[in-house]
Tab-separated table of C-alpha atoms and ligand atoms in Angstrom:
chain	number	residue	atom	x	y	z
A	1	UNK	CA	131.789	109.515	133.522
A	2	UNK	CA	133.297	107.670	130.307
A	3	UNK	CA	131.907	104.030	130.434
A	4	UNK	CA	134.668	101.514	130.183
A	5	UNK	CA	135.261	98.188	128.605
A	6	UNK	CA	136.468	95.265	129.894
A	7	UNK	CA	138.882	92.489	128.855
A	8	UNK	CA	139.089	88.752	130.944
A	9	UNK	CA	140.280	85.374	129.479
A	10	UNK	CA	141.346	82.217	130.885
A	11	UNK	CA	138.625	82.059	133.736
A	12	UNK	CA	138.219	77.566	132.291
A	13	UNK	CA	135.145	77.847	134.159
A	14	UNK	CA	134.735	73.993	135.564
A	15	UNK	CA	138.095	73.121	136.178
A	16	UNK	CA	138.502	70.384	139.105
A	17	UNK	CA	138.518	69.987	141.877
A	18	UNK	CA	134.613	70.633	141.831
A	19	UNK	CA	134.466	73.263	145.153
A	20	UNK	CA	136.831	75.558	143.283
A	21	UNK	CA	135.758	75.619	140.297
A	22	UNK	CA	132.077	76.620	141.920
A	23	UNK	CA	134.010	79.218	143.417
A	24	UNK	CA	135.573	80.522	140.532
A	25	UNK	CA	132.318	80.446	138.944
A	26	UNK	CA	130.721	82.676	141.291
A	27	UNK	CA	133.328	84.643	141.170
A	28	UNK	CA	133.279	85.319	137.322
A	29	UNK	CA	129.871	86.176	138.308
A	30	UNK	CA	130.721	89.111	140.345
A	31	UNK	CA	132.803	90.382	138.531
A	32	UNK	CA	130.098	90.233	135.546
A	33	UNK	CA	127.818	92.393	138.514
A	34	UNK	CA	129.996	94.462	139.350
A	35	UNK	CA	131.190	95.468	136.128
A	36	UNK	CA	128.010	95.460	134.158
A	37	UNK	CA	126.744	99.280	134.710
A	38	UNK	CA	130.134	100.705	133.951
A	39	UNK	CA	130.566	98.839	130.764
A	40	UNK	CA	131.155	99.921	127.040
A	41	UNK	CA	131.214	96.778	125.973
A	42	UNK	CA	133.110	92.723	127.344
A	43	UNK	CA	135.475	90.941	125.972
A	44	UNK	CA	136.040	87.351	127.372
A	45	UNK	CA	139.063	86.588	124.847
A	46	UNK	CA	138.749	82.822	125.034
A	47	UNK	CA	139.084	79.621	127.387
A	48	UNK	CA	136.199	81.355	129.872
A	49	UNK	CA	135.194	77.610	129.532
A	50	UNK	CA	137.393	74.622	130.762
A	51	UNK	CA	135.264	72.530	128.133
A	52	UNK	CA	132.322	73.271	125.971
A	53	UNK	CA	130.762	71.325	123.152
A	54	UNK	CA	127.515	72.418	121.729
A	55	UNK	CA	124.824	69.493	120.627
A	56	UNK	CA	122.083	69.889	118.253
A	57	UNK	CA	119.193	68.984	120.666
A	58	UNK	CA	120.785	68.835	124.162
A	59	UNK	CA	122.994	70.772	126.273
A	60	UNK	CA	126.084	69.400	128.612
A	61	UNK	CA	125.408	70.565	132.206
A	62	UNK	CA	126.918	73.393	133.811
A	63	UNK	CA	127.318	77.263	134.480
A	64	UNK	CA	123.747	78.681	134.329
A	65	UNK	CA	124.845	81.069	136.686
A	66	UNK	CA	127.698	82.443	133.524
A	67	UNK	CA	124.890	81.685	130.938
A	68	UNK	CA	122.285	84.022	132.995
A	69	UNK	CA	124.530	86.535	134.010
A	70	UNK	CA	125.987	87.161	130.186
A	71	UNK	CA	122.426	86.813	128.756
A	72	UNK	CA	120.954	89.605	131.429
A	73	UNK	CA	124.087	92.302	130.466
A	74	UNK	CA	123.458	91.164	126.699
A	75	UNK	CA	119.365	92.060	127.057
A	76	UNK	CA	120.891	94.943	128.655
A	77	UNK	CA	122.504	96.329	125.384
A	78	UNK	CA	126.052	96.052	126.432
A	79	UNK	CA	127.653	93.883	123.554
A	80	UNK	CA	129.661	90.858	124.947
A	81	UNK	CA	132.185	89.245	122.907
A	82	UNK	CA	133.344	86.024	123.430
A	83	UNK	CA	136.141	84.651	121.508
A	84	UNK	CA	136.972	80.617	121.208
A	85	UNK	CA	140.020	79.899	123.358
A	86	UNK	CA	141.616	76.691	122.701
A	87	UNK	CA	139.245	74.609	125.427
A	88	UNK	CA	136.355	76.719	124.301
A	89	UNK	CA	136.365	76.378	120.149
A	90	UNK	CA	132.879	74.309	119.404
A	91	UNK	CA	130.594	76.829	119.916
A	92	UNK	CA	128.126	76.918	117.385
A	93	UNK	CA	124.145	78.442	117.567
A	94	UNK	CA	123.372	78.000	121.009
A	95	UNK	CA	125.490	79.717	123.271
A	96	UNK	CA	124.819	83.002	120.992
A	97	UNK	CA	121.390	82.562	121.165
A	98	UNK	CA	120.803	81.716	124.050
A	99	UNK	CA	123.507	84.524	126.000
A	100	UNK	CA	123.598	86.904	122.904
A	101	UNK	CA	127.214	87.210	122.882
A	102	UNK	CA	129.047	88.264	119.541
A	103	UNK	CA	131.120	85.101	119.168
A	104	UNK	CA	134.645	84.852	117.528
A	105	UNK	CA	136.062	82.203	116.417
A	106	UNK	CA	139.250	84.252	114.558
A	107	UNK	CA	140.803	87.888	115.994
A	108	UNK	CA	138.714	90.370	115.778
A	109	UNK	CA	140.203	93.884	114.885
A	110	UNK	CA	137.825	96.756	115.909
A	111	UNK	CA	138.118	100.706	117.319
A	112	UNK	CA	137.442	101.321	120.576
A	113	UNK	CA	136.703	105.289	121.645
A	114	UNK	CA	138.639	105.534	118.131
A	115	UNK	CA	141.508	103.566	119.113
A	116	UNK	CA	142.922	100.795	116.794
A	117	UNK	CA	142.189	96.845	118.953
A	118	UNK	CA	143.526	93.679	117.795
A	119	UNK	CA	142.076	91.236	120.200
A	120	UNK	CA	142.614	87.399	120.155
A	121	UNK	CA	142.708	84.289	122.180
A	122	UNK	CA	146.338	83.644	120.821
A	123	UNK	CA	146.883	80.154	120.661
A	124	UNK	CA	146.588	80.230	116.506
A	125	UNK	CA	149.215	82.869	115.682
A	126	UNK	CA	152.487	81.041	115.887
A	127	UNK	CA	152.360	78.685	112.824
A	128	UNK	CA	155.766	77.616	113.640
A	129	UNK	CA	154.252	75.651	116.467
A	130	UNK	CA	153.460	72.730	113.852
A	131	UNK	CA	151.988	70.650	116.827
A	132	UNK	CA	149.615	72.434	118.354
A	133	UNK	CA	148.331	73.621	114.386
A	134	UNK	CA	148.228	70.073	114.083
A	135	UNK	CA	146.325	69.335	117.142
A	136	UNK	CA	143.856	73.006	116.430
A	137	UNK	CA	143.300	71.800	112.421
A	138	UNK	CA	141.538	68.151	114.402
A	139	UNK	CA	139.732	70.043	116.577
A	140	UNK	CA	138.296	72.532	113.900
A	141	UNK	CA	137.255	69.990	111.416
A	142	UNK	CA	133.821	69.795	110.532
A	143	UNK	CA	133.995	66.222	109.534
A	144	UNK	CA	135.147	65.016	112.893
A	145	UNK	CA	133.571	67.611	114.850
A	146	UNK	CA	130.417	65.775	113.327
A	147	UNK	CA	131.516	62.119	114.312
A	148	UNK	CA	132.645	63.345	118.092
A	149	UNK	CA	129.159	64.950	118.298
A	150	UNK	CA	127.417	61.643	117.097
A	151	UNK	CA	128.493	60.064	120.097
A	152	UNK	CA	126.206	59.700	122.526
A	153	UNK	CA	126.935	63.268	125.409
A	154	UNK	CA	127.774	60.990	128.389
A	155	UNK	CA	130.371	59.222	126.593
A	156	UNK	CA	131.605	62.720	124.218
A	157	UNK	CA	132.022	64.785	127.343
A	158	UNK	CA	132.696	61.949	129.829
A	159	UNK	CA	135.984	61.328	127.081
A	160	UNK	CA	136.767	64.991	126.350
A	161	UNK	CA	136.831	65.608	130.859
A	162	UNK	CA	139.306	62.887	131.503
A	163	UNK	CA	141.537	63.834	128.650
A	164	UNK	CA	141.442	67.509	129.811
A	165	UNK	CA	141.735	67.134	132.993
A	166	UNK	CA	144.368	64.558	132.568
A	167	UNK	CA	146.316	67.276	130.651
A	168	UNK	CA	145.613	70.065	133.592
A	169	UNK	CA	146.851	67.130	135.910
A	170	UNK	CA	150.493	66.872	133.737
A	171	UNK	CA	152.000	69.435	136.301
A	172	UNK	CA	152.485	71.873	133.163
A	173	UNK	CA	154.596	75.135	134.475
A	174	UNK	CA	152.390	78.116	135.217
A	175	UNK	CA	152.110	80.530	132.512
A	176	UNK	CA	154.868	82.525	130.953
A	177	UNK	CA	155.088	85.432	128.337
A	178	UNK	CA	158.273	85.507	127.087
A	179	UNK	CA	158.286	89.487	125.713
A	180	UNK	CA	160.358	89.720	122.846
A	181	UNK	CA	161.181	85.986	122.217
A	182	UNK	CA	157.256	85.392	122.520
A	183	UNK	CA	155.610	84.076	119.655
A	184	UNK	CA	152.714	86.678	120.515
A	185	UNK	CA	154.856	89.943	120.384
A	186	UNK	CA	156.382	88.874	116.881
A	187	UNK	CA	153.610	88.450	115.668
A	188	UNK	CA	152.041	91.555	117.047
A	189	UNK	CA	155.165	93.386	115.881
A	190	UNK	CA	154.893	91.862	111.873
A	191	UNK	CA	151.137	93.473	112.342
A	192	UNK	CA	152.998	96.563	112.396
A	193	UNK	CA	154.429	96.118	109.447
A	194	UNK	CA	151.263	97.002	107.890
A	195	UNK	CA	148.570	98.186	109.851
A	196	UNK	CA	148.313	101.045	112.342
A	197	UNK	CA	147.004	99.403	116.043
A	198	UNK	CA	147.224	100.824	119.269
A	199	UNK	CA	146.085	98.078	121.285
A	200	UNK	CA	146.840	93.767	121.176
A	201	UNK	CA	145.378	92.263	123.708
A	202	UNK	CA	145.968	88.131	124.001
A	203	UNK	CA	145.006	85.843	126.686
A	204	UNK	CA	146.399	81.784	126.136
A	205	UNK	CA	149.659	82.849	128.322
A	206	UNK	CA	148.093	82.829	131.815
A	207	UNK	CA	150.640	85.371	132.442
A	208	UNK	CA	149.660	89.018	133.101
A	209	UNK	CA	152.127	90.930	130.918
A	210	UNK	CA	151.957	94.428	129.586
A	211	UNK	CA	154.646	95.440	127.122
A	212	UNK	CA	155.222	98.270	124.459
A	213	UNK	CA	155.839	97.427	120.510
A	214	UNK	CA	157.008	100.279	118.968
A	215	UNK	CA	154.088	102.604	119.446
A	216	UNK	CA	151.447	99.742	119.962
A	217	UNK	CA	150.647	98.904	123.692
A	218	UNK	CA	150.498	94.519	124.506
A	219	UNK	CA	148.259	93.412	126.671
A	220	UNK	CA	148.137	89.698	127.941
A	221	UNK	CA	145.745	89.096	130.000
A	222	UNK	CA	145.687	86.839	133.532
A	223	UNK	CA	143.815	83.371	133.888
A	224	UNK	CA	141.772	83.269	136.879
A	225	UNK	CA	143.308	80.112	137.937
A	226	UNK	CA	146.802	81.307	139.648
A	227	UNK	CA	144.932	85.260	139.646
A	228	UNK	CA	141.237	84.570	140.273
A	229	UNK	CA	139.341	88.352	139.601
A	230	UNK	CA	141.986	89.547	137.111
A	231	UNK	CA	140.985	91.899	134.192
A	232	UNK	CA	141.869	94.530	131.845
A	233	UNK	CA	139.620	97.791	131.704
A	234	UNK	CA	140.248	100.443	128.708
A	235	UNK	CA	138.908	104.172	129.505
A	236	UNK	CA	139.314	105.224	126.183
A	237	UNK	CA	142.525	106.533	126.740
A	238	UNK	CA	144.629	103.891	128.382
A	239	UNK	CA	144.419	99.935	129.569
A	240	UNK	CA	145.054	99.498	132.978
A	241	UNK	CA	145.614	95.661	134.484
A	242	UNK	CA	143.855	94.945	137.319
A	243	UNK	CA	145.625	92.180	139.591
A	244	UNK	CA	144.832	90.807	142.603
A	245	UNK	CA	146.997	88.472	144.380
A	246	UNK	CA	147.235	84.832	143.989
A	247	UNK	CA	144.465	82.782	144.990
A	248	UNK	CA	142.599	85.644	146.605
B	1	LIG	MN1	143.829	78.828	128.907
């Protein structure tokens, strides 16, 4: 039997309120078990983490049971990607290291069973969203990305879990993909312009969509927040969705 792989973003693994987010957690890790012998390859295409900052000498507490499970598939030899989403961006040596994931901090094109993948977290490709570049062009700069981490951890990550949370607290509207007026199909449809893909796949939208651009298949995949357990698996031939209902 072909070995699949498998696609999941949007887990934001230590989300509040504490109980579910230890539930999600071990949930991720099942699905991590019970995909792991029938894998190809993984793909966790960003925000997997609600918050993660990487120090030089210590380490913010949290998920060892994610950290152990990726690191045991990894020492496996199936290859795990993991791709910054935009809760997730500061990872730097450790987590690869230490899990032996292939990390991404861009879109990573690559064939799969010698189909064409473009694969990314999403939240970067609409540069007519001036704000959020705005926002993304803080976050990524080295210089301040140096002074936040020269704060001392309690106060860095005590700051950066009030402000997020505050923000998940903002009673945002769930997640919408808004096919062709999406930022994330025209983009995927200029792509075509010039290069030959079969496949996008996008997370950011915490909206399961699946939609056709010209010959190119669009995948975005759920968040595990609304869809806890929801995934993509490719065969070689196709990508199938795999749902389950709301707060299963
Ligand atoms: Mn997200």
């Amino acid at each position: 039997m072909i070995k699949k792989y498998y696609f999941a973003s949007d887990v934001h693994l230590g989300l509040p309120p504490s109980d579910k987010a230890i539930e999600r957690e071990k949930r991720f890790v099942r699905w991590l078990d019970s995909i792991k012998s029938n894998a190809e390859g993984i793909f966790l295409v960003g925000d997997v983490f609600d918050f993660w900052f990487e120090y030089k000498k210590v380490v913010p507490r949290g998920f060892v049971r994610t950290l152990g499970k990726i690191a045991e598939i990894t020492d496996s030899g199936v290859p795990v990607h993991f791709f910054a989403g935009n809760h997730d961006l500061w990872v730097s040596d450790y987590l690869q290291s230490e899990t032996g994931v292939n990390f991404h901090s861009e879109s990573y094109e690559t064939t799969l069973y010698e189909k064409k993948f473009f694969i990314a977290h999403g939240d970067t490709l609409d540069p007519s969203d001036k704000g959020y570049m705005f926002m993304h062009s803080i976050f990524t700069n080295p210089f301040l990305r140096k002074m936040y981490a020269s704060l001392h951890p309690s106060i860095g990550v005590g700051f950066a879990h009030t402000w997020a949370h505050r923000r998940h607290k903002q009673n945002r509207p769930a997640g919408i993909f808004r096919g062709r007026d999406d930022s994330l199909y025209k983009f995927a449809l200029k792509k075509l312009d010039t290069e030959k893909i079969d496949f996008f796949v996008f997370g950011h939208r915490h909206a399961p969509a699946t939609i056709k651009i010209k010959r190119a298949i669009c995948n975005v995949l759920p968040d595990w927040i609304a869809r806890p357990g929801g995934y993509m698996a490719f065969d070689g031939e196709n990508t199938e969705m795999v749902l389950f209902p709301p707060n299963c």
